[in-house]
XYZ file of C-alpha atoms in Angstrom:
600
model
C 0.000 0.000 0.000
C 1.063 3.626 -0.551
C 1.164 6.596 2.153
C -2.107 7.629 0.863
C -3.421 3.848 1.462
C -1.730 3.646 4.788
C -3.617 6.611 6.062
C -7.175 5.643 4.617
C -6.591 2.156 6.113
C -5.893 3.980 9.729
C -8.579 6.386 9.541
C -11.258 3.642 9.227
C -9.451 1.502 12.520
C -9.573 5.039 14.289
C -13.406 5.493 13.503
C -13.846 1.509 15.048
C -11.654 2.273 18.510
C -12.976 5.994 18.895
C -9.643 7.769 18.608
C -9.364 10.977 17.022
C -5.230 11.319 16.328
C -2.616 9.286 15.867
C 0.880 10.000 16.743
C 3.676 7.979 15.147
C 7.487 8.227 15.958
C 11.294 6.672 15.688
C 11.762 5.103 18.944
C 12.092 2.098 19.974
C 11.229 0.500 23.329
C 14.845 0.965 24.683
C 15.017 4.790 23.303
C 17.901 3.772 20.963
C 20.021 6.059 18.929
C 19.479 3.571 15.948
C 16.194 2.100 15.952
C 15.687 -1.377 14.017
C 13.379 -1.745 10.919
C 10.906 -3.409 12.836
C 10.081 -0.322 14.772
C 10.239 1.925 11.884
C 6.464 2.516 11.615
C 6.774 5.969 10.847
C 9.044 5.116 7.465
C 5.968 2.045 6.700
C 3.483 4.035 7.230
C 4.484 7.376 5.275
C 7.077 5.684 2.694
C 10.000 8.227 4.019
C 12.879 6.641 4.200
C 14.831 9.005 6.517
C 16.130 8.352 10.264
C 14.290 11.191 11.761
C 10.965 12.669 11.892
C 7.232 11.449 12.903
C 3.690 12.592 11.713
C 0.446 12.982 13.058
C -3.105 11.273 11.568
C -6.416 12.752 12.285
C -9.538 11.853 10.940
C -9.950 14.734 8.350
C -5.997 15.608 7.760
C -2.519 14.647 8.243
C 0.973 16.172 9.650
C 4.862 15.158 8.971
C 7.854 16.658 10.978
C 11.084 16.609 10.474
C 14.428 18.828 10.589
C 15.987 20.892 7.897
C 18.305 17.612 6.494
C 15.476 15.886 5.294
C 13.695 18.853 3.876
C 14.050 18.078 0.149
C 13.756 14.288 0.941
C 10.526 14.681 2.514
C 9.039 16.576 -0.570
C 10.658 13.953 -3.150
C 8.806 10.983 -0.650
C 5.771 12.150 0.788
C 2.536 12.872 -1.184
C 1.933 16.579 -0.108
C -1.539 15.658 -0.891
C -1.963 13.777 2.087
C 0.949 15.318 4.371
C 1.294 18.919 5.107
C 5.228 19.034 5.411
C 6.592 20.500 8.757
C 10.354 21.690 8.401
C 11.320 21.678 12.176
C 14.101 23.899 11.355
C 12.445 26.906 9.795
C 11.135 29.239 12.307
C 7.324 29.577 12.958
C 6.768 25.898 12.042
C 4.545 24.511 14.690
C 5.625 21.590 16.694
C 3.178 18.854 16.455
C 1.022 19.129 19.463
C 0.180 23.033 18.716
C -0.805 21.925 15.491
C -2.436 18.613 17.116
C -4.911 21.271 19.297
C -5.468 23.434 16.177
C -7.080 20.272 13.906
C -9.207 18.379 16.680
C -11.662 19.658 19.610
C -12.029 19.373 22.983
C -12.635 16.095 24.618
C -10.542 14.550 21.371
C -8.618 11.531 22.243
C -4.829 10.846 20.828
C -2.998 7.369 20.650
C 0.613 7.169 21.367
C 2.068 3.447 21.590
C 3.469 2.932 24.917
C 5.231 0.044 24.264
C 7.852 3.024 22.332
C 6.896 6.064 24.415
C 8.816 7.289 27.268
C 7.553 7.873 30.875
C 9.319 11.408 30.585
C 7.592 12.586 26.854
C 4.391 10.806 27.831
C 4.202 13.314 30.845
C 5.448 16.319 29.099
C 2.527 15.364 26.130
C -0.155 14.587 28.488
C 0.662 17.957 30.472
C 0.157 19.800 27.921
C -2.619 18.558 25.925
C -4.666 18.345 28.972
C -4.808 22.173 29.193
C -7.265 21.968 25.824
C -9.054 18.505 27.206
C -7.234 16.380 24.734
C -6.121 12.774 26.303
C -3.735 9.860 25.482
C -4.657 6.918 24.762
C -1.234 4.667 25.050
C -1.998 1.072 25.443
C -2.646 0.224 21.178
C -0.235 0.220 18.437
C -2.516 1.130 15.499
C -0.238 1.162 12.478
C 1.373 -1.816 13.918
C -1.618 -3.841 13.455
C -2.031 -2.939 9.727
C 1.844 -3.640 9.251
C 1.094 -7.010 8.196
C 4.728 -7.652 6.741
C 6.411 -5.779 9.599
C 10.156 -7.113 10.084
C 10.972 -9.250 12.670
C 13.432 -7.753 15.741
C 17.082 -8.714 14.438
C 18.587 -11.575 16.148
C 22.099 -11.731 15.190
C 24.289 -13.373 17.690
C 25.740 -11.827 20.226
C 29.661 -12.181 21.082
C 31.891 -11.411 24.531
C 33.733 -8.083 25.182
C 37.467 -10.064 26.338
C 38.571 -8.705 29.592
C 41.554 -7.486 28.216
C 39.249 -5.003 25.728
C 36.662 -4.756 28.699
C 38.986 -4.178 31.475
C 36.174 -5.130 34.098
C 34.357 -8.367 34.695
C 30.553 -8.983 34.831
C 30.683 -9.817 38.155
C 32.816 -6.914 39.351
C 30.389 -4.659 37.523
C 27.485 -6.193 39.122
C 28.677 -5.731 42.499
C 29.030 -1.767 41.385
C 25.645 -1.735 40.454
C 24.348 -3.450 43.887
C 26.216 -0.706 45.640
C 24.539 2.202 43.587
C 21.322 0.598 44.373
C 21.740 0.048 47.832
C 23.284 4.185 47.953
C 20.332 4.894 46.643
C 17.876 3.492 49.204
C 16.905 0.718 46.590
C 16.760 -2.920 46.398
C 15.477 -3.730 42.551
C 16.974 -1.892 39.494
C 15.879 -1.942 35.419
C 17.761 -1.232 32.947
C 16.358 -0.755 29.512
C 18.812 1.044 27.323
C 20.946 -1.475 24.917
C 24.312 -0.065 25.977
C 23.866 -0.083 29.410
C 22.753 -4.120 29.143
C 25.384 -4.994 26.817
C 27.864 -2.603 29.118
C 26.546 -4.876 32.251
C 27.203 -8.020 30.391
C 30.488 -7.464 28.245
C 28.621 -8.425 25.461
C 27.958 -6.784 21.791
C 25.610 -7.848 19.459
C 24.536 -7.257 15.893
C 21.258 -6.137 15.636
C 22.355 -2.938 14.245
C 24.796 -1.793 11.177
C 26.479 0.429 13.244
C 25.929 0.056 17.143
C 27.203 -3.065 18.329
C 24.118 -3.665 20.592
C 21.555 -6.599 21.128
C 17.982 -5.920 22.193
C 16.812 -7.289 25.875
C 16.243 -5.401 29.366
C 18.072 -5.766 32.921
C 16.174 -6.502 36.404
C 18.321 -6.785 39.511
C 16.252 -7.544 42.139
C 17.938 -8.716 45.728
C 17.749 -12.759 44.523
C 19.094 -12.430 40.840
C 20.082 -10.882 37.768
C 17.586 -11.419 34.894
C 18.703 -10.698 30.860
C 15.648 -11.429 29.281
C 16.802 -11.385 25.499
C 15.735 -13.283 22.471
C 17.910 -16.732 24.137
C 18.754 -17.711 20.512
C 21.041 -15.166 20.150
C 23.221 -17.189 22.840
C 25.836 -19.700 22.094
C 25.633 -22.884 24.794
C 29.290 -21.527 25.827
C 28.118 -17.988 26.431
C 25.030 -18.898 28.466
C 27.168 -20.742 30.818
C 29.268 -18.074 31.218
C 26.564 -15.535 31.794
C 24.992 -18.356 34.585
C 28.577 -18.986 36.362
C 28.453 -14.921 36.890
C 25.264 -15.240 38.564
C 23.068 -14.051 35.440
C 19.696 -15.689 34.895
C 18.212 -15.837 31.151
C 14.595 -14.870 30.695
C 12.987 -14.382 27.154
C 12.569 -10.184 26.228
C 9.194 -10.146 26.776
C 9.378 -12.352 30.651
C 10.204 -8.376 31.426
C 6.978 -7.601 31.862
C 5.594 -10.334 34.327
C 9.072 -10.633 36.250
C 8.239 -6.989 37.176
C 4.540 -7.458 37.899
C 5.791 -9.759 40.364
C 7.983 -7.952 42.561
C 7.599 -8.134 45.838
C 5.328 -6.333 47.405
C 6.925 -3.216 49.633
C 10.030 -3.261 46.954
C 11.822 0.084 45.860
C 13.045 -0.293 42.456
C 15.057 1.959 40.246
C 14.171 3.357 36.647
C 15.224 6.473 34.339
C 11.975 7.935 33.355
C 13.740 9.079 30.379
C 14.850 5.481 29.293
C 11.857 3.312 30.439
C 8.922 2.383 28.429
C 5.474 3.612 29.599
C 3.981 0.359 28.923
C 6.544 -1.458 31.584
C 5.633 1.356 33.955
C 2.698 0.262 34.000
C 3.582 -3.020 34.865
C 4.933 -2.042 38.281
C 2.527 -3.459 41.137
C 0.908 -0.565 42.861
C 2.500 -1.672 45.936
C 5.766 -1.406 45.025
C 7.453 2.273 45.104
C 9.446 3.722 41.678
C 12.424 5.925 42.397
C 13.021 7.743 39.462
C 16.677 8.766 38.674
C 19.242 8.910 35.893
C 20.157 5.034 35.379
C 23.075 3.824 37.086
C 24.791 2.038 34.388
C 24.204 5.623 32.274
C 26.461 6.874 34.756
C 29.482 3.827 35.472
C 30.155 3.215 31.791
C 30.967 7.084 31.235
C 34.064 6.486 33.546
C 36.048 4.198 31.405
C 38.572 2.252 33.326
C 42.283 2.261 32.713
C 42.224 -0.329 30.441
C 39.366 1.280 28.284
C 41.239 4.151 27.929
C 44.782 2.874 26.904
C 42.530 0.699 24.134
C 40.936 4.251 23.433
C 44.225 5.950 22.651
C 45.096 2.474 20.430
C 41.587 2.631 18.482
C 42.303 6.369 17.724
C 45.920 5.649 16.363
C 44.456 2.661 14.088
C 41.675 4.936 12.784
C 44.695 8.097 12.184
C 46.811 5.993 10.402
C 43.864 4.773 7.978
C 42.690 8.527 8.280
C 46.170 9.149 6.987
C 45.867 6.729 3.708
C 42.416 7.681 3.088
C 43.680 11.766 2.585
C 46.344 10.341 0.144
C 43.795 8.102 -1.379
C 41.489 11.497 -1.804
C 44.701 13.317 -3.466
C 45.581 10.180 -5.883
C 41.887 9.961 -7.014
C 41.554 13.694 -7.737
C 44.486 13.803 -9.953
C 43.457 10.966 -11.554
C 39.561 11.427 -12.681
C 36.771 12.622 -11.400
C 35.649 11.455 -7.497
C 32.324 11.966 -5.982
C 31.546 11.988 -2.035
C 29.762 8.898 -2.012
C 32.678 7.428 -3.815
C 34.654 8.639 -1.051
C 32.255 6.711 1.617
C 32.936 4.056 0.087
C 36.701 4.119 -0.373
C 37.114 4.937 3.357
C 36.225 1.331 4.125
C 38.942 -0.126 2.189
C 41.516 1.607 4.700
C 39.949 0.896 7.911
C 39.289 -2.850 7.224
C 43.410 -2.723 6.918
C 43.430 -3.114 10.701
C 42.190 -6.484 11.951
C 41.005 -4.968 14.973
C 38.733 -2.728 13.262
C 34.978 -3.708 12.715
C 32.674 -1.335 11.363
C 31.709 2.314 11.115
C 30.280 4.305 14.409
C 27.255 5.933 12.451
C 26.831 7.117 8.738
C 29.797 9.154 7.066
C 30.322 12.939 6.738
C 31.779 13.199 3.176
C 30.953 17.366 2.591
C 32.504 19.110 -0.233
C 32.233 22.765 -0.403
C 28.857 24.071 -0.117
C 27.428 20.925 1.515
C 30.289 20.893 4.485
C 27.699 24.108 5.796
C 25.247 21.446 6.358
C 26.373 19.831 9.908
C 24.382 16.656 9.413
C 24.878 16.127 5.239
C 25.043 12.821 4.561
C 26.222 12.081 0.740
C 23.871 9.091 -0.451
C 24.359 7.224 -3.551
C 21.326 8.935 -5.126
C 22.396 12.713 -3.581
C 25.836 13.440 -3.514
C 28.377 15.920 -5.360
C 31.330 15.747 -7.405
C 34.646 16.692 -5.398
C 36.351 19.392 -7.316
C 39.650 20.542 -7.602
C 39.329 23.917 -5.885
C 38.005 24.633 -1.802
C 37.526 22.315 0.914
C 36.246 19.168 1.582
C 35.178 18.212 4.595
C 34.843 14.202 6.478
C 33.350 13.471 9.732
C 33.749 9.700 10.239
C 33.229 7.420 13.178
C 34.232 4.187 13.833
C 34.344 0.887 16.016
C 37.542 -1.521 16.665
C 37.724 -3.952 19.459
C 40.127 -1.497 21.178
C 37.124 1.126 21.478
C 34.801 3.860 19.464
C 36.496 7.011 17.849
C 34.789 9.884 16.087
C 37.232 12.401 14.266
C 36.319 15.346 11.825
C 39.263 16.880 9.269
C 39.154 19.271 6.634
C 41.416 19.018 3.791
C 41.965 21.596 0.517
C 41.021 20.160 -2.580
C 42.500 23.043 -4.678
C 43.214 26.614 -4.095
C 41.730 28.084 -0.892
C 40.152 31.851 -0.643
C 41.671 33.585 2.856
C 37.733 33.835 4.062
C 38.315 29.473 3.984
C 41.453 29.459 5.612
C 40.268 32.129 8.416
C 37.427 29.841 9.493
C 39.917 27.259 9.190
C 41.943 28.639 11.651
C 39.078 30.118 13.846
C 37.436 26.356 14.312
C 41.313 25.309 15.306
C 41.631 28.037 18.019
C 38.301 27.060 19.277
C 39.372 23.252 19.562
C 42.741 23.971 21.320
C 40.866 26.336 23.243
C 38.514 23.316 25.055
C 41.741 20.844 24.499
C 43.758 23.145 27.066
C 41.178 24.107 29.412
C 41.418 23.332 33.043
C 39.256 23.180 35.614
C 37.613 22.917 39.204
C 35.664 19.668 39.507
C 31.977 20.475 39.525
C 31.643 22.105 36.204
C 29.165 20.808 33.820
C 29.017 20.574 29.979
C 27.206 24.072 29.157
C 29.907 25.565 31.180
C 33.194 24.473 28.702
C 30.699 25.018 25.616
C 31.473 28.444 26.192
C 35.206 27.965 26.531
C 35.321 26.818 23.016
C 32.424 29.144 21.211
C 34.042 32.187 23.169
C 36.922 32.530 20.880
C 34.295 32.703 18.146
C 32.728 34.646 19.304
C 35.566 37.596 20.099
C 35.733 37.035 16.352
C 31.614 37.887 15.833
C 30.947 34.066 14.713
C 28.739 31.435 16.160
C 28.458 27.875 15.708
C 24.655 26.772 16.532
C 25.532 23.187 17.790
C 27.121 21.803 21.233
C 31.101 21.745 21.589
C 31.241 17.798 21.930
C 29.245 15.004 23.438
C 30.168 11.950 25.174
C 31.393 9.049 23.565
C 30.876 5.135 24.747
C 33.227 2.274 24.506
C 32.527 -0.307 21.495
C 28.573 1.246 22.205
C 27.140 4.362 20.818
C 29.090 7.121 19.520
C 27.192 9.797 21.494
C 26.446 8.861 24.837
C 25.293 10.484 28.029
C 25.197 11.958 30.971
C 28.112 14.190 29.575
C 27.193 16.865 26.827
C 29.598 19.814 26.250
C 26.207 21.966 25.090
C 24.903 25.173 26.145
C 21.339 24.006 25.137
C 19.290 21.321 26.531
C 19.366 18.494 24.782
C 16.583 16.069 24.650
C 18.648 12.965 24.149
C 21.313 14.211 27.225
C 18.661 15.124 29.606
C 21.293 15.012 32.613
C 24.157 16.906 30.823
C 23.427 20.036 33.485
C 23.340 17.883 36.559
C 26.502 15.705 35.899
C 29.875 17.166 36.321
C 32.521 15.848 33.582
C 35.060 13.471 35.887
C 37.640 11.698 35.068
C 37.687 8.741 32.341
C 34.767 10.196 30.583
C 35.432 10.706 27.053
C 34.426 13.813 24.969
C 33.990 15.227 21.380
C 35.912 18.240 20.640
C 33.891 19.667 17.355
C 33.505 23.614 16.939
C 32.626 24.508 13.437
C 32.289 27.631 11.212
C 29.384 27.049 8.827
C 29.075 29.518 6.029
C 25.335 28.571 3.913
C 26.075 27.868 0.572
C 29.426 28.416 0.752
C 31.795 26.629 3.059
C 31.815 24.374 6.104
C 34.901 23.956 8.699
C 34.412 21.576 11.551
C 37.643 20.168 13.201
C 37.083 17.062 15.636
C 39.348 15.516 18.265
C 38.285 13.115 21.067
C 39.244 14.149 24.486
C 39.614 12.017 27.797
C 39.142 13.604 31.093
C 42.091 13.106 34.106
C 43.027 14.430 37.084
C 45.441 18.053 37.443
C 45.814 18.305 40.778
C 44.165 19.012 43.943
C 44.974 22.090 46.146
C 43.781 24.570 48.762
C 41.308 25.838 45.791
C 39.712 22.213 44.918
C 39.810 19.411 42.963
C 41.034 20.190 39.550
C 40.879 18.511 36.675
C 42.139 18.651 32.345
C 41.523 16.763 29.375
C 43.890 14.187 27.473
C 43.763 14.939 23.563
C 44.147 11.105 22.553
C 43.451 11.673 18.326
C 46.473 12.231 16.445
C 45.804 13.174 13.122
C 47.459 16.101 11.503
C 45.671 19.394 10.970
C 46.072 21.123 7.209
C 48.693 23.424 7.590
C 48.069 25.110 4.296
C 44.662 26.276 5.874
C 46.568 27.618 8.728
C 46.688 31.762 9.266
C 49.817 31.744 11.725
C 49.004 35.342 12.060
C 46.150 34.324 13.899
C 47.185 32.085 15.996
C 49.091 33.374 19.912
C 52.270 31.949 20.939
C 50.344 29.605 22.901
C 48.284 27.684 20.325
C 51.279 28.009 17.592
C 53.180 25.727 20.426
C 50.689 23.977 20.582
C 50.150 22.683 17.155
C 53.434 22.402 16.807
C 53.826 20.379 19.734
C 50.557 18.158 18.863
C 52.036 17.803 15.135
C 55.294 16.241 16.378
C 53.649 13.980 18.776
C 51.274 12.794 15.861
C 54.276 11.939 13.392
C 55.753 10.253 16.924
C 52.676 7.933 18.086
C 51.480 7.581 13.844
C 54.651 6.381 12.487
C 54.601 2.510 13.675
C 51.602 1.993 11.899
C 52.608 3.704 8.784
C 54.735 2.159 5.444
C 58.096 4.454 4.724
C 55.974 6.443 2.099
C 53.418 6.946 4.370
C 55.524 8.586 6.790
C 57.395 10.767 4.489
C 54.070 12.438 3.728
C 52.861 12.603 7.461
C 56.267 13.911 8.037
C 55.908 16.831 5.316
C 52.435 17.477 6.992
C 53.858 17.603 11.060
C 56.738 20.179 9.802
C 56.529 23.329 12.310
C 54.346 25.954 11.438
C 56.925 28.769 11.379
């Protein structure tokens, strides 16, 4: 069936079960960064094929969001006959519950599937539609009934995280987590979020292209530890070693009746932001919710020592491929023409060099002129642009080896460079060294350092409109919480104010100068946080640059640069041709060692 189909079909089950608006979404039950197909309603139902957005059905007319990326995607693959396109990025564009209250009347009633919505958005919705009488209906999936060939939930195996990549055993972990729930005047604890469980477990999975995450839930309780996960994805070998660590196996769905029968009197432990309406509901009314940020959300941010030598070994491996793939992008330009999405796929061919490496950290940033103003572009194989021999290109590229996740943004010329290019350039590098250097008192939280970093910008009247850096996980997701370095909230770091930055946390370092329709500079390092000192003044503490890939010194203005940061580059340059060079041929290093030359 088409969109058009889709909605007819929906309008005539809403007329049967009395509901006057349908809502329809990304997420997932788990509030995943990548959701799998089978909770894609939202792309069945409409026929966009994009990763973000969500519409809204009434009985007379019909609503679809999403951001400026996706604006000339969503006209190519939505029937503006039946959709009224929302562009969440141009201003005035109403978000979907003013324009919910607008197209239905009091005493209306709207369906939200609470098997995907969170405790936290189902509050802030029902809040504020109950202020024009409107209420939620949350325990049917509508579109999910008519989804008659709806994809099963993935159920590639799962493998073990080694102790020498994890650097912590399951059992040591789970005695962590009884201690935070005991701290925290608990005795029962769920954990719904796939990193956290597969953080818990030491295990990774394959139910995603580029998160190496499985799909089940974790309830401690004072007897046991339950996994309930789809058992098949277990070898015989694993599930014995899961059972020796004292880890019970439950299938996904046991979730729901192992909580509804807690005991009664039982405090247990849930992030309203990360747990499922629908198995908040299954609590027993006798049993008392303390809602906080998860535990785990807050353990795996700290990596250990181990994680964080591997971290400094997964960002050499993916500098040194970095450093082929920029020589790669030189050959092929003087050589014939190269597209982006060539590029994308060329990258591959360099990473998969390194036997430890195995597979990208989310979708590649190939930009070339113009498009690097777009932070999100994505080059497809149907929408991409030629690579020219004049400007900048820029690549922000993530990736996943055993040894840990890394996340690193260059910009290279292609050709000659205007002094407005090479300005930004050096602009976005002050504002990088600027948060690289930074020290201080323990306490301070992400919005604080964005400023560190978008000051220098703004001394030189530019503005980038997106946070410093975000946290990174360990073989999980590339951005991952509590840390944020954001002035802004931000909906998917909801505790980024509340949580200092400590040490062994790991951190983007990203500032930008976008230019629309002309240029796009964004230079990315990852950053780990450790200890200064500690004095009469406080606990201080700094940040570890662990990337080493060189910057473009062409696109350098030494002129604008202090003492300081020339030092500093210089200092950073020499250490890159240093830690590189082992994992480099002779001819590799000869070019690394022409691009780590002093810059005066």
């Amino acid at each position: 069936m088409s969109g058009k189909e889709h909605v007819s079909a929906l309008r005539d089950l809403m007329r049967q079960e009395h509901v006057d608006a349908v809502y329809i979404g990304t997420a997932d039950p788990h509030q995943s960064e990548g959701v799998a197909t089978h909770w894609r309603a939202m792309q069945w139902f409409s026929g966009f094929t994009g990763t973000t957005g969500y519409c809204v059905i009434t009985l007379e007319k019909a609503a679809f969001w999403s951001d400026g990326r996706y604006a000339a995607q969503m006209e190519r693959e939505l029937d503006s006959s039946v959709f009224e396109l929302c562009n969440t990025s141009v201003q005035g564009t109403p978000g979907w519950m003013e324009w919910l209250v607008k197209n239905v009347g009091a005493g209306s009633v709207l369906s939200m599937d609470g098997e995907v919505l969170s405790i936290a958005d189902f509050r802030k919705c029902r809040d504020y539609l109950k202020q024009y009488d409107i209420c939620i209906r949350h325990e049917a999936n509508y579109p999910g009934m008519l989804w008659i060939d709806r994809p099963d939930i993935p159920d590639a195996p799962v493998w073990e995280l080694e102790l020498l990549y994890a650097g912590e055993s399951r059992k040591d972990k789970i005695s962590r987590v009884r201690s935070a729930i005991s701290d925290r005047n608990a005795d029962c604890y769920l954990g719904c979020c796939l990193d956290d469980v597969a953080w818990l477990t030491n295990l990774r999975g394959g139910d995603h292209p580029i998160y190496p995450i499985f799909h089940g839930y974790l309830l401690i309780t004072p007897k046991e530890v339950c996994l309930c996960m789809d058992e098949e994805k277990l070898s015989a070998a694993i599930r014995t070693h899961l059972e020796e660590d004292g880890i019970s196996i439950f299938p996904r769905n046991e979730v729901f009746p192992l909580i509804s029968r807690l005991t009664s009197g039982s405090r247990i432990l849930m992030d309203p932001y990360k747990t499922s309406l629908k198995l908040f509901a299954s609590v027993p009314k006798d049993v008392h919710i303390i809602e906080q940020m998860d535990i785990i959300t807050y353990l795996k941010s700290r990596k250990n020592p181990t994680e964080q030598e591997n971290i400094r070994t997964s960002n050499l491996k993916e500098s040194a491929a970095i450093v082929r793939f920029i020589r790669h992008i030189y050959d092929r330009l003087e050589t014939g023409t190269v597209t982006e999405y060539d590029l994308v796929r060329d990258l591959e061919i360099f990473r998969r060099m390194d036997p430890d490496y195995l597979m990208p950290a989310n979708l590649a940033i190939i930009a070339y002129g113009p498009n690097a103003a777009l932070p999100h572009y994505r080059p497809t194989e149907e929408i991409h642009s030629e690579v020219k021999k004049e400007g900048m290109l820029l690549f922000d590229i993530c990736a996943h080896y055993k040894t840990g996740t890394t996340d690193i943004t260059r910009v290279i010329p292609t050709g000659p460079c205007t002094e407005e290019m090479r300005t930004d350039y050096t602009l976005a590098l002050k504002s990088n060294i600027a948060l690289a250097t930074q020290r201080f008192v323990y306490g301070m939280t992400g919005d604080v350092l964005d400023g560190v970093s978008k000051a220098v910008q703004w001394n030189h009247s530019r503005h980038f409109g997106h946070g410093t850096g975000h946290g990174m996980g360990y073989l999980l997701y590339v951005h991952e919480g509590p840390g944020k370095i954001i002035t802004e909230f931000a909906p998917p770091f909801p505790y980024a104010r509340q949580v200092p930055l400590d040490t062994g946390m790991l951190f983007s370092d990203e500032p930008g100068v976008y230019k629309p329709g002309r240029h796009g500079v964004r230079l990315e390092n990852n950053l780990l946080v450790q200890e200064e000192c500690v004095n009469e003044f406080g606990r201080f503490l700094k940040f570890e640059t662990v990337t080493f890939c060189p910057f473009e010194r062409s696109l350098i203005l030494t002129g604008l640069l202090t003492k300081e940061e020339t030092a500093w580059v210089d200092h950073y340059h020499e250490e890159t041709y240093h830690k590189l060079s082992p994992y480099l041929n002779e001819e590799e290093k000869i070019w690394l060692g022409e691009k780590t030359q002093p810059l005066v």
